[in-house]
mmCIF file of C-alpha atoms in Angstrom:
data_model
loop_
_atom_site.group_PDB
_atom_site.id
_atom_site.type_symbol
_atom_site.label_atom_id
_atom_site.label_comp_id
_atom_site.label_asym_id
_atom_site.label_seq_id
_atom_site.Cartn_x
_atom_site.Cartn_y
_atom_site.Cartn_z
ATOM 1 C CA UNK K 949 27.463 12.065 9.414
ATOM 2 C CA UNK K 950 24.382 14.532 10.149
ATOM 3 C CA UNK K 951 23.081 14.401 6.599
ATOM 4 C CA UNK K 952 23.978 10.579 6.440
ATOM 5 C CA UNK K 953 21.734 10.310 9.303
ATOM 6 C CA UNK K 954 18.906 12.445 8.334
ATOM 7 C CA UNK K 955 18.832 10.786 5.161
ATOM 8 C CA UNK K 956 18.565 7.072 6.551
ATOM 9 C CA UNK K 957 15.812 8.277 8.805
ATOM 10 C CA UNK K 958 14.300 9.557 6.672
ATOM 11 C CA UNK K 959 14.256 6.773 4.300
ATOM 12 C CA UNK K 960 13.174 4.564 7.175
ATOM 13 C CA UNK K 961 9.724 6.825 7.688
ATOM 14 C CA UNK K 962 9.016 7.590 3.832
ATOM 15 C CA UNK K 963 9.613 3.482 3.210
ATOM 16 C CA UNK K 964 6.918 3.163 6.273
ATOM 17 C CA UNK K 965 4.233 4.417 4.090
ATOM 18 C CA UNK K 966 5.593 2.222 1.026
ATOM 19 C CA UNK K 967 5.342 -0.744 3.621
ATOM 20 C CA UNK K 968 2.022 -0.546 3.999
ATOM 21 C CA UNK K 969 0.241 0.319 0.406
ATOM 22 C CA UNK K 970 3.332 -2.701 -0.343
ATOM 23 C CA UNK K 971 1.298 -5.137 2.373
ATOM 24 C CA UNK K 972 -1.679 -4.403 0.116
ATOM 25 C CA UNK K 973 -0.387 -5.423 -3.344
ATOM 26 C CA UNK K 974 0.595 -8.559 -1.417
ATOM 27 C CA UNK K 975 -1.685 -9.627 0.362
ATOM 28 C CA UNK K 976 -4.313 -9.569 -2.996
ATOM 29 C CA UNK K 977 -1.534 -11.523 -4.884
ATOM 30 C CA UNK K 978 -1.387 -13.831 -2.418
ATOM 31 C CA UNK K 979 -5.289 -14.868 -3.344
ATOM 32 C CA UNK K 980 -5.457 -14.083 -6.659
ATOM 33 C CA UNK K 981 -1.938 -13.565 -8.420
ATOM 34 C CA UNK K 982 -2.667 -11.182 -10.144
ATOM 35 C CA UNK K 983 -1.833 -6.651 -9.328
ATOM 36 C CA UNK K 984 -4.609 -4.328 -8.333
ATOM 37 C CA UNK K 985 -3.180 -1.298 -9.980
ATOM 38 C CA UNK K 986 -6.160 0.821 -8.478
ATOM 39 C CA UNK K 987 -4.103 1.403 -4.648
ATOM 40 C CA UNK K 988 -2.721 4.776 -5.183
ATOM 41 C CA UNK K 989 -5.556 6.027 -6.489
ATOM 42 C CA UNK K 990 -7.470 4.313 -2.904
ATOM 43 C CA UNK K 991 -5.011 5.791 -1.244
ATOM 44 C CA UNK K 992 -6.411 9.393 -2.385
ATOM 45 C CA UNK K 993 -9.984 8.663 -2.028
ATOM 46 C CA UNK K 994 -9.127 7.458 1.540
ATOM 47 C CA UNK K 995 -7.182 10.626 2.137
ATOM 48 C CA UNK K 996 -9.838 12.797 0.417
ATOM 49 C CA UNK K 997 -12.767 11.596 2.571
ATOM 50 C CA UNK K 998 -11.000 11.770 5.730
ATOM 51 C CA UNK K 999 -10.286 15.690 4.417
ATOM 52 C CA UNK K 1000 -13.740 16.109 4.274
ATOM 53 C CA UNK K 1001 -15.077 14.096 7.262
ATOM 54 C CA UNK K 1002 -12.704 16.109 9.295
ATOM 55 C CA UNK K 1003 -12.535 19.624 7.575
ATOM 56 C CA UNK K 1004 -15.308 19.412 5.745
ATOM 57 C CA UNK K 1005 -17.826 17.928 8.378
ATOM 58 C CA UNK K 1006 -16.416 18.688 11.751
ATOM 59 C CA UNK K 1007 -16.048 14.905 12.951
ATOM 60 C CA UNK K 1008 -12.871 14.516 15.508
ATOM 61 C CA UNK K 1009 -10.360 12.739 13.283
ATOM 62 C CA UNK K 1010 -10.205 9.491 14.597
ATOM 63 C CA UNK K 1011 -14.223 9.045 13.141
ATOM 64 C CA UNK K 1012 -13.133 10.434 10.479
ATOM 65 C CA UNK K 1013 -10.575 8.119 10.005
ATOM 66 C CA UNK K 1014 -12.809 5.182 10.874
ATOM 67 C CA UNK K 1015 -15.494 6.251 7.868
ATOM 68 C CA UNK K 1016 -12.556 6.554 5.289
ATOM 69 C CA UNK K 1017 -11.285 3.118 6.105
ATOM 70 C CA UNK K 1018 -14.877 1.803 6.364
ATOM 71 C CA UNK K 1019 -15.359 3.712 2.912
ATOM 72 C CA UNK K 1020 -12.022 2.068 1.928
ATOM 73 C CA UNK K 1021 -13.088 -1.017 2.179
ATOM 74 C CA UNK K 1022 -16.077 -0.754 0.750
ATOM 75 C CA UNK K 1023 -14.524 0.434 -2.342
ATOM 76 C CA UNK K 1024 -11.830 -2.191 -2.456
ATOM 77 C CA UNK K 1025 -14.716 -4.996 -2.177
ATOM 78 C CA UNK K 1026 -16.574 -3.286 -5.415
ATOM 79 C CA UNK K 1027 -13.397 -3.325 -7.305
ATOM 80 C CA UNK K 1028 -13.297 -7.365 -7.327
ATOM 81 C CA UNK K 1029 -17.003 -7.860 -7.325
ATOM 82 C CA UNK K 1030 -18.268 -5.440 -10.056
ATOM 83 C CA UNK K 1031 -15.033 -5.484 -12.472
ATOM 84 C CA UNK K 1032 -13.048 -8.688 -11.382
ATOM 85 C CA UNK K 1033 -15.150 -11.367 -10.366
ATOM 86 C CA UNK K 1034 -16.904 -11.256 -13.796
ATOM 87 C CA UNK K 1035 -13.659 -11.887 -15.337
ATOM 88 C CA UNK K 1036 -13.648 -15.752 -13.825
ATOM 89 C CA UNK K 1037 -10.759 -16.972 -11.994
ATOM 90 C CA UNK K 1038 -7.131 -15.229 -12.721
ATOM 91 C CA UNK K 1039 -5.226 -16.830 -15.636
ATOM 92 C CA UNK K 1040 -1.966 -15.029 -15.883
ATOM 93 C CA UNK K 1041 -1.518 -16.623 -19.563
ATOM 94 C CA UNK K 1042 -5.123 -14.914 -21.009
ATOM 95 C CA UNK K 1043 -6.206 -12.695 -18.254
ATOM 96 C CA UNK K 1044 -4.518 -9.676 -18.722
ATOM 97 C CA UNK K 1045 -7.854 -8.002 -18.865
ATOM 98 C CA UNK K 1046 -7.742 -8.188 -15.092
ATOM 99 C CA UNK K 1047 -4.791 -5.608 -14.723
ATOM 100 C CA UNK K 1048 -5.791 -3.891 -17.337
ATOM 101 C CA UNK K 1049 -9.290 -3.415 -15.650
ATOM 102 C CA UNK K 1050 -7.814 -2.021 -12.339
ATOM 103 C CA UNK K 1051 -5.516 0.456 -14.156
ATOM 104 C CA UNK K 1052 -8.934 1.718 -15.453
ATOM 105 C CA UNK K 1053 -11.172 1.476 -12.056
ATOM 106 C CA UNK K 1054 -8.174 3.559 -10.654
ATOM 107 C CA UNK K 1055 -8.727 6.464 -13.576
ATOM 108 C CA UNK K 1056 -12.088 5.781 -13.107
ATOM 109 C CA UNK K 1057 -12.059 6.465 -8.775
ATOM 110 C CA UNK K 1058 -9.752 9.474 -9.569
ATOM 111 C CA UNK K 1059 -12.247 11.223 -11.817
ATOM 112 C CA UNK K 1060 -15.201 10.859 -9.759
ATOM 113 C CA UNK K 1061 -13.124 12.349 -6.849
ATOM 114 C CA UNK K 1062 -12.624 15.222 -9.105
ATOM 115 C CA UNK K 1063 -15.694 15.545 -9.985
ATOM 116 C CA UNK K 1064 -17.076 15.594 -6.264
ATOM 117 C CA UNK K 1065 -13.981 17.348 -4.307
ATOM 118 C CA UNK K 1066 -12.407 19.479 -7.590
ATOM 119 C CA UNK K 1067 -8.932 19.801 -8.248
ATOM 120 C CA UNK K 1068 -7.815 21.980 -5.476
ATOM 121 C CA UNK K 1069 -4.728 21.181 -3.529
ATOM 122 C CA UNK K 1070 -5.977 20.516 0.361
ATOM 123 C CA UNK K 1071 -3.943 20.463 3.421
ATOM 124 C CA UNK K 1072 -4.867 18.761 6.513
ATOM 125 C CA UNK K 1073 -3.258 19.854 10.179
ATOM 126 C CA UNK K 1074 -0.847 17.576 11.655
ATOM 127 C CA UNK K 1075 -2.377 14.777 14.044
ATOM 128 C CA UNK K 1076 0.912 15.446 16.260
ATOM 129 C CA UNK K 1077 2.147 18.376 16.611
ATOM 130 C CA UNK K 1078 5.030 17.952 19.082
ATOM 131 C CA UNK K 1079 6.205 15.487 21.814
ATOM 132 C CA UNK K 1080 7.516 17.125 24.865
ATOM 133 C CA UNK K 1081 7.416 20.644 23.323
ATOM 134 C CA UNK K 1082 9.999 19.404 20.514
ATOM 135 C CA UNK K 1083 8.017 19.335 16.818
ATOM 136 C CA UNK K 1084 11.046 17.895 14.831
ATOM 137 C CA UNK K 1085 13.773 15.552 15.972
ATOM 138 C CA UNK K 1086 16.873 14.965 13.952
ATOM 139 C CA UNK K 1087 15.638 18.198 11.693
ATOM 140 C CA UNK K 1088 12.787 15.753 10.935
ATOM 141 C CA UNK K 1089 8.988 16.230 11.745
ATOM 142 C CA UNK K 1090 7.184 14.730 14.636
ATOM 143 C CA UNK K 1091 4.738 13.794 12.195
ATOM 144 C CA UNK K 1092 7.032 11.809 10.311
ATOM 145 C CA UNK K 1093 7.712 9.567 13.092
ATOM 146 C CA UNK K 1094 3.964 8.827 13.716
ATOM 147 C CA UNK K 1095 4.112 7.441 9.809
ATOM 148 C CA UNK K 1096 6.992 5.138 10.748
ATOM 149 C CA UNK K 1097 5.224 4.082 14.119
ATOM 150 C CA UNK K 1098 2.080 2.715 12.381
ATOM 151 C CA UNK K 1099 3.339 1.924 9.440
ATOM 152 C CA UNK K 1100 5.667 -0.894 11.759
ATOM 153 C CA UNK K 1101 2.813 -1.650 13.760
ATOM 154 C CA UNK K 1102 0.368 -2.589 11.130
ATOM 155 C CA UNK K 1103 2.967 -4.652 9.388
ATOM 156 C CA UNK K 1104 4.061 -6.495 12.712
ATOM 157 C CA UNK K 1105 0.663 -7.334 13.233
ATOM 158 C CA UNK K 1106 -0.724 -8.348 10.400
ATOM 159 C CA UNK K 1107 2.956 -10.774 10.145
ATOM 160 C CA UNK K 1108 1.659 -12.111 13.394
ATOM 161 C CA UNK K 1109 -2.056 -12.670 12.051
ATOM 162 C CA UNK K 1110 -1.450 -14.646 8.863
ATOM 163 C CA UNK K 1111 1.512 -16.445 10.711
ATOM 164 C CA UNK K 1112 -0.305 -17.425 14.173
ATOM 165 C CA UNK K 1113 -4.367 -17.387 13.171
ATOM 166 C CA UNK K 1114 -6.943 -19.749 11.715
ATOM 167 C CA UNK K 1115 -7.689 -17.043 9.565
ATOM 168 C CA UNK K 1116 -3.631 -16.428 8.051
ATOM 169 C CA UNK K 1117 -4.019 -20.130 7.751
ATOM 170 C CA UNK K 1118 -6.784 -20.066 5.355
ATOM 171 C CA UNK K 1119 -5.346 -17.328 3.719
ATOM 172 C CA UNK K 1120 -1.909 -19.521 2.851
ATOM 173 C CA UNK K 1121 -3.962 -22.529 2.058
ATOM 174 C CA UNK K 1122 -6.210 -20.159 -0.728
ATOM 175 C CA UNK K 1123 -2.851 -18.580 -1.977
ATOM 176 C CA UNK K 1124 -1.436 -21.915 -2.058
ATOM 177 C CA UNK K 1125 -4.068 -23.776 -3.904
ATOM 178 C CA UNK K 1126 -7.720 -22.493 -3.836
ATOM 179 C CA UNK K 1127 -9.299 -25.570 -4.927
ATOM 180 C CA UNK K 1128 -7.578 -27.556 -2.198
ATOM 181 C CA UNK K 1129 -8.648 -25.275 0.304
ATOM 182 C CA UNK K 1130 -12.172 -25.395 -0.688
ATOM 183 C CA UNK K 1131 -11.818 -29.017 -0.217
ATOM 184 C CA UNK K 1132 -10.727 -28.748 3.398
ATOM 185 C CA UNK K 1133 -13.965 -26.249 4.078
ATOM 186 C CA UNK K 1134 -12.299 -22.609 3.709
ATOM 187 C CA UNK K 1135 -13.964 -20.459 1.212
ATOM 188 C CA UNK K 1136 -12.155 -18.965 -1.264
ATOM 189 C CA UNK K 1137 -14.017 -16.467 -2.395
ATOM 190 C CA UNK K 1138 -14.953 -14.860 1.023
ATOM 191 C CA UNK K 1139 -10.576 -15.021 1.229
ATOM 192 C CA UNK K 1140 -10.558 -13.043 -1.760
ATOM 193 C CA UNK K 1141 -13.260 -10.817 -0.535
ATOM 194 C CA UNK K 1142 -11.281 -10.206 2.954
ATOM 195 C CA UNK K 1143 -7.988 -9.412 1.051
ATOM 196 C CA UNK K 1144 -9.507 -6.542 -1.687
ATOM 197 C CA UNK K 1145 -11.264 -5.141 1.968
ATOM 198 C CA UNK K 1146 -8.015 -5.136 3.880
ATOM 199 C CA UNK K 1147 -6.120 -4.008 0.908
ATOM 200 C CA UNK K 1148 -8.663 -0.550 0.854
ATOM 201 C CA UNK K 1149 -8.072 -0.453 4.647
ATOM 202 C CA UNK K 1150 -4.297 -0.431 4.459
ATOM 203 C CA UNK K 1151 -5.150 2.169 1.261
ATOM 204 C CA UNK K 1152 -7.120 4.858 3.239
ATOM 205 C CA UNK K 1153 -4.582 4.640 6.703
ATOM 206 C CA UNK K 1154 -1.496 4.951 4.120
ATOM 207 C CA UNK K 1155 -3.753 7.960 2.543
ATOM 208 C CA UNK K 1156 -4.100 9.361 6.697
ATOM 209 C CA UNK K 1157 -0.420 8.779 7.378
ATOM 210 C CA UNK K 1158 1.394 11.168 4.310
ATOM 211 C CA UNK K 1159 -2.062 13.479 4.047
ATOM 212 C CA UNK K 1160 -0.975 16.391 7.028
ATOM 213 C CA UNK K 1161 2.638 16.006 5.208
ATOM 214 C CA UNK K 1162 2.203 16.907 1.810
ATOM 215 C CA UNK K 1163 -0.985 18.232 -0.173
ATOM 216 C CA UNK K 1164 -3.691 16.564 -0.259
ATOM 217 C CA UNK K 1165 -3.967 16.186 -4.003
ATOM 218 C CA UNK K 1166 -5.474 13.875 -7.239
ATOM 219 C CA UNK K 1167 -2.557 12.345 -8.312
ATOM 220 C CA UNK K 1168 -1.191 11.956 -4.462
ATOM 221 C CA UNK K 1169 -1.130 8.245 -4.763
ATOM 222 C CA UNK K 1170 -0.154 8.075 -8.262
ATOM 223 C CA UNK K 1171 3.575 7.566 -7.622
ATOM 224 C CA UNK K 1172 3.336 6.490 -4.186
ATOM 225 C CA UNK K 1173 1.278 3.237 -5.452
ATOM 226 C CA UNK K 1174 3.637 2.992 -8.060
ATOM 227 C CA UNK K 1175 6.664 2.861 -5.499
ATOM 228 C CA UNK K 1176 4.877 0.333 -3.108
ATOM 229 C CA UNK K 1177 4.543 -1.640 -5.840
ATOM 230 C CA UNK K 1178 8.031 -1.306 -6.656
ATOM 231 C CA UNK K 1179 8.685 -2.162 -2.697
ATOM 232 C CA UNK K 1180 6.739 -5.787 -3.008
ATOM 233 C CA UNK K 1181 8.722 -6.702 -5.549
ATOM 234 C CA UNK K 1182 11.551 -5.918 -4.685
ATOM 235 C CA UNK K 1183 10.951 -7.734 -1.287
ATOM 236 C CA UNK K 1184 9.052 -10.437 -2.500
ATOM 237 C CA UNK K 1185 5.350 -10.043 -3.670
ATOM 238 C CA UNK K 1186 2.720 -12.001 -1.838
ATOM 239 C CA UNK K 1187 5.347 -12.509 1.692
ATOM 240 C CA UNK K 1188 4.266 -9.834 4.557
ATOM 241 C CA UNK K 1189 7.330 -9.775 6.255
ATOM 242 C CA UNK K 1190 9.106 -9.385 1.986
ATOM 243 C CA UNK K 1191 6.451 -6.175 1.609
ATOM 244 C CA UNK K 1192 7.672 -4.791 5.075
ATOM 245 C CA UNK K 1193 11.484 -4.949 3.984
ATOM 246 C CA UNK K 1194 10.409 -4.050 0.565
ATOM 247 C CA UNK K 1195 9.228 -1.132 1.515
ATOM 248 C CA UNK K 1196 12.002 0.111 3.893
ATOM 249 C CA UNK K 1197 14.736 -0.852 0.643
ATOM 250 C CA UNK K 1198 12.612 1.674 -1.135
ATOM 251 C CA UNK K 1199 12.486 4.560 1.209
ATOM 252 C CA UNK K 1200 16.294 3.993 1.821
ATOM 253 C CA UNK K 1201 16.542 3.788 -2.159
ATOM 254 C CA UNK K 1202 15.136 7.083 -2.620
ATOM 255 C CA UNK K 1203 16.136 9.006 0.437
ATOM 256 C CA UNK K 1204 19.843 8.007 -0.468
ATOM 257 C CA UNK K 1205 19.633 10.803 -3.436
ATOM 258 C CA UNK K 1206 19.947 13.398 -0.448
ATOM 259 C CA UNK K 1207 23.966 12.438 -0.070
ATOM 260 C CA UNK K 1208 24.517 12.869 -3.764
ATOM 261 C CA UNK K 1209 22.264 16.378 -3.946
ATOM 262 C CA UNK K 1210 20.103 14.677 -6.883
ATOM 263 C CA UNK K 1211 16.990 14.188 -5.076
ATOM 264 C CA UNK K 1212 15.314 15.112 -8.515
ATOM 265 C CA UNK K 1213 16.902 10.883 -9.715
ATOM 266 C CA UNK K 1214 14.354 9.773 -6.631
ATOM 267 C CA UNK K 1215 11.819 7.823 -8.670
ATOM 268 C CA UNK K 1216 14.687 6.757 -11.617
ATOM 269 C CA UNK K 1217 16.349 5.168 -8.656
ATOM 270 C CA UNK K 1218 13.429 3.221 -7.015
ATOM 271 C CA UNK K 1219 12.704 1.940 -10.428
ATOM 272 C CA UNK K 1220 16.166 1.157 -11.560
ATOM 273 C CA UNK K 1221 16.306 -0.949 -8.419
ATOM 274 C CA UNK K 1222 12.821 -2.692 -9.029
ATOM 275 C CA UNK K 1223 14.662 -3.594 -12.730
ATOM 276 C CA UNK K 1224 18.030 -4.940 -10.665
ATOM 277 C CA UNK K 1225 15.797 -6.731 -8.604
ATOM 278 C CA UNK K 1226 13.739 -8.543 -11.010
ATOM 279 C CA UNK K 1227 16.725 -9.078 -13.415
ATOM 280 C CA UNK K 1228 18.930 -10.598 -10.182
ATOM 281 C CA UNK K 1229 16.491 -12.177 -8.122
ATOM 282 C CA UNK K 1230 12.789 -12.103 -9.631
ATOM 283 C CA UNK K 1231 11.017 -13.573 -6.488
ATOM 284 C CA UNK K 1232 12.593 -10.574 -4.201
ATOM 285 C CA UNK K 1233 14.607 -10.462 -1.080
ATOM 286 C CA UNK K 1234 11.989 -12.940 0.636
ATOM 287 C CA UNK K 1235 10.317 -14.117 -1.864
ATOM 288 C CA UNK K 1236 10.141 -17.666 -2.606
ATOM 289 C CA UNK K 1237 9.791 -19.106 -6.219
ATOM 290 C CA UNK K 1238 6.149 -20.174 -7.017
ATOM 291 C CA UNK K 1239 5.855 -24.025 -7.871
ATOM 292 C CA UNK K 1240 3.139 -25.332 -10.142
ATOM 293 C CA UNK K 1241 2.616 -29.077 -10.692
ATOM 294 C CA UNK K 1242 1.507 -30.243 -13.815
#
């Protein structure tokens, strides 16, 4: 029951982290339909600058943290204006230059970092390093729990934001139907704008959360992005509340290989349930089916 325990928990704070790189995926699909396939790798540039902000520089970490979400952003907002927005309007039927393009902006971001930072492994101290003199509860790290904590939060609120504002509002109208929403005075393209900037925010905190508990590394989003991607589908890409329970399944997914001592099957059972999903239910857990009139 211990190790059944540990291993759900554990699940639980690893699929945190997949929540929130999954709220990014989403949230772009949601205005443009289409994958930005450069989030891991904005995810290590966000971790990589807070390194050196903090390390490197001497700032206290939360203006570190600020600058590499500020930097985030930033980045996230050249992706769709200098490779993207030339590209015209998504067309999922001729477009595929547009995933195709953010597969190679993320190769792109991840050899400039080398070239700036190197290829040495980094490792950052812990931004908690115990709660009333206990640093690990259930055999699991304090840290850990922080992950989970924020990861929740960010997805509860940004649920409550595209639920409850004006601004979710014109979000759902632009992922809805662009042209109509333009009609009714919301501009689409500052929508799209606003979700490739909130994307690289989600990106860089994702990148702050895991940093002090593994290596700070080049390819330390590579897999990661791949399994949050794996976690909005399989809860229902372009739905906040489908990349939140997305992102849990796939923690749970992969922390399940514990019981069965074959934690080295982690990633062929995330994927293998991305392929049941897709094969059993292709819009996700809460996804809905996407309706076109013609």
């Amino acid at each position: 029951m211990e190790l059944i325990l540990q291993s759900v928990i554990s699940g639980l704070l690893q699929g945190s982290v997949y929540a929130v790189l999954a709220l990014a995926y989403s949230i772009i699909y949601m205005t443009t339909r289409t994958i930005n396939f450069a989030q891991g790798q904005q995810l290590m540039a966000g971790a990589f600058i807070y390194y050196g902000l903090w390390i490197g520089v001497g700032l206290p970490w939360p203006a570190a943290l600020l600058a590499a979400v500020a930097a985030s952003i930033l980045i996230g907002i050249l992706v769709q204006q200098t490779a993207l927005r030339p590209l015209g309007q998504f067309d999922p039927n001729t477009n595929i230059g547009w995933i195709l393009t953010t597969l190679a902006l993320g190769l792109i971001l991840q050899d400039l970092v080398r070239f700036v930072a190197g290829t040495e492994n980094r490792t950052l101290p812990k931004v908690v390093e115990s709660i009333g003199g206990r640093s690990a509860i259930s055999g699991i790290d304090i840290q850990k729990y922080l992950i989970f904590t924020v990861g929740i939060s960010l997805a509860l609120v940004l649920e409550v934001t595209h639920r409850k504002t004006k601004l979710g509002r014109a979000l759902r109208a632009t992922a809805h139907d662009r042209n109509t929403a333009a009609l009714m005075g919301i501009n689409p393209q500052f929508m799209v704008l606003y979700s490739f900037g909130l994307a690289g925010a989600l990106a860089a905190i994702a990148g702050w959360l895991i940093a002090p508990v593994t290596f700070v590394t080049l390819d330390m989003g590579t897999f990661t992005g791949l399994k949050a991607f794996a976690g909005a589908v399989v809860g229902g890409i372009g739905s906040t509340r489908g990349a939140l329970v997305g992102g849990l399944v796939v923690g749970l997914a992969e922390s399940s290989t514990v019981l069965f001592k074959a934690q080295q099957w982690g990633n062929a059972i995330v994927f293998a349930l991305l392929i049941l999903i897709l094969m059993v239910k292709p819009t996700g857990i809460l996804g809905d089916a996407l309706i076109e009139k013609v």
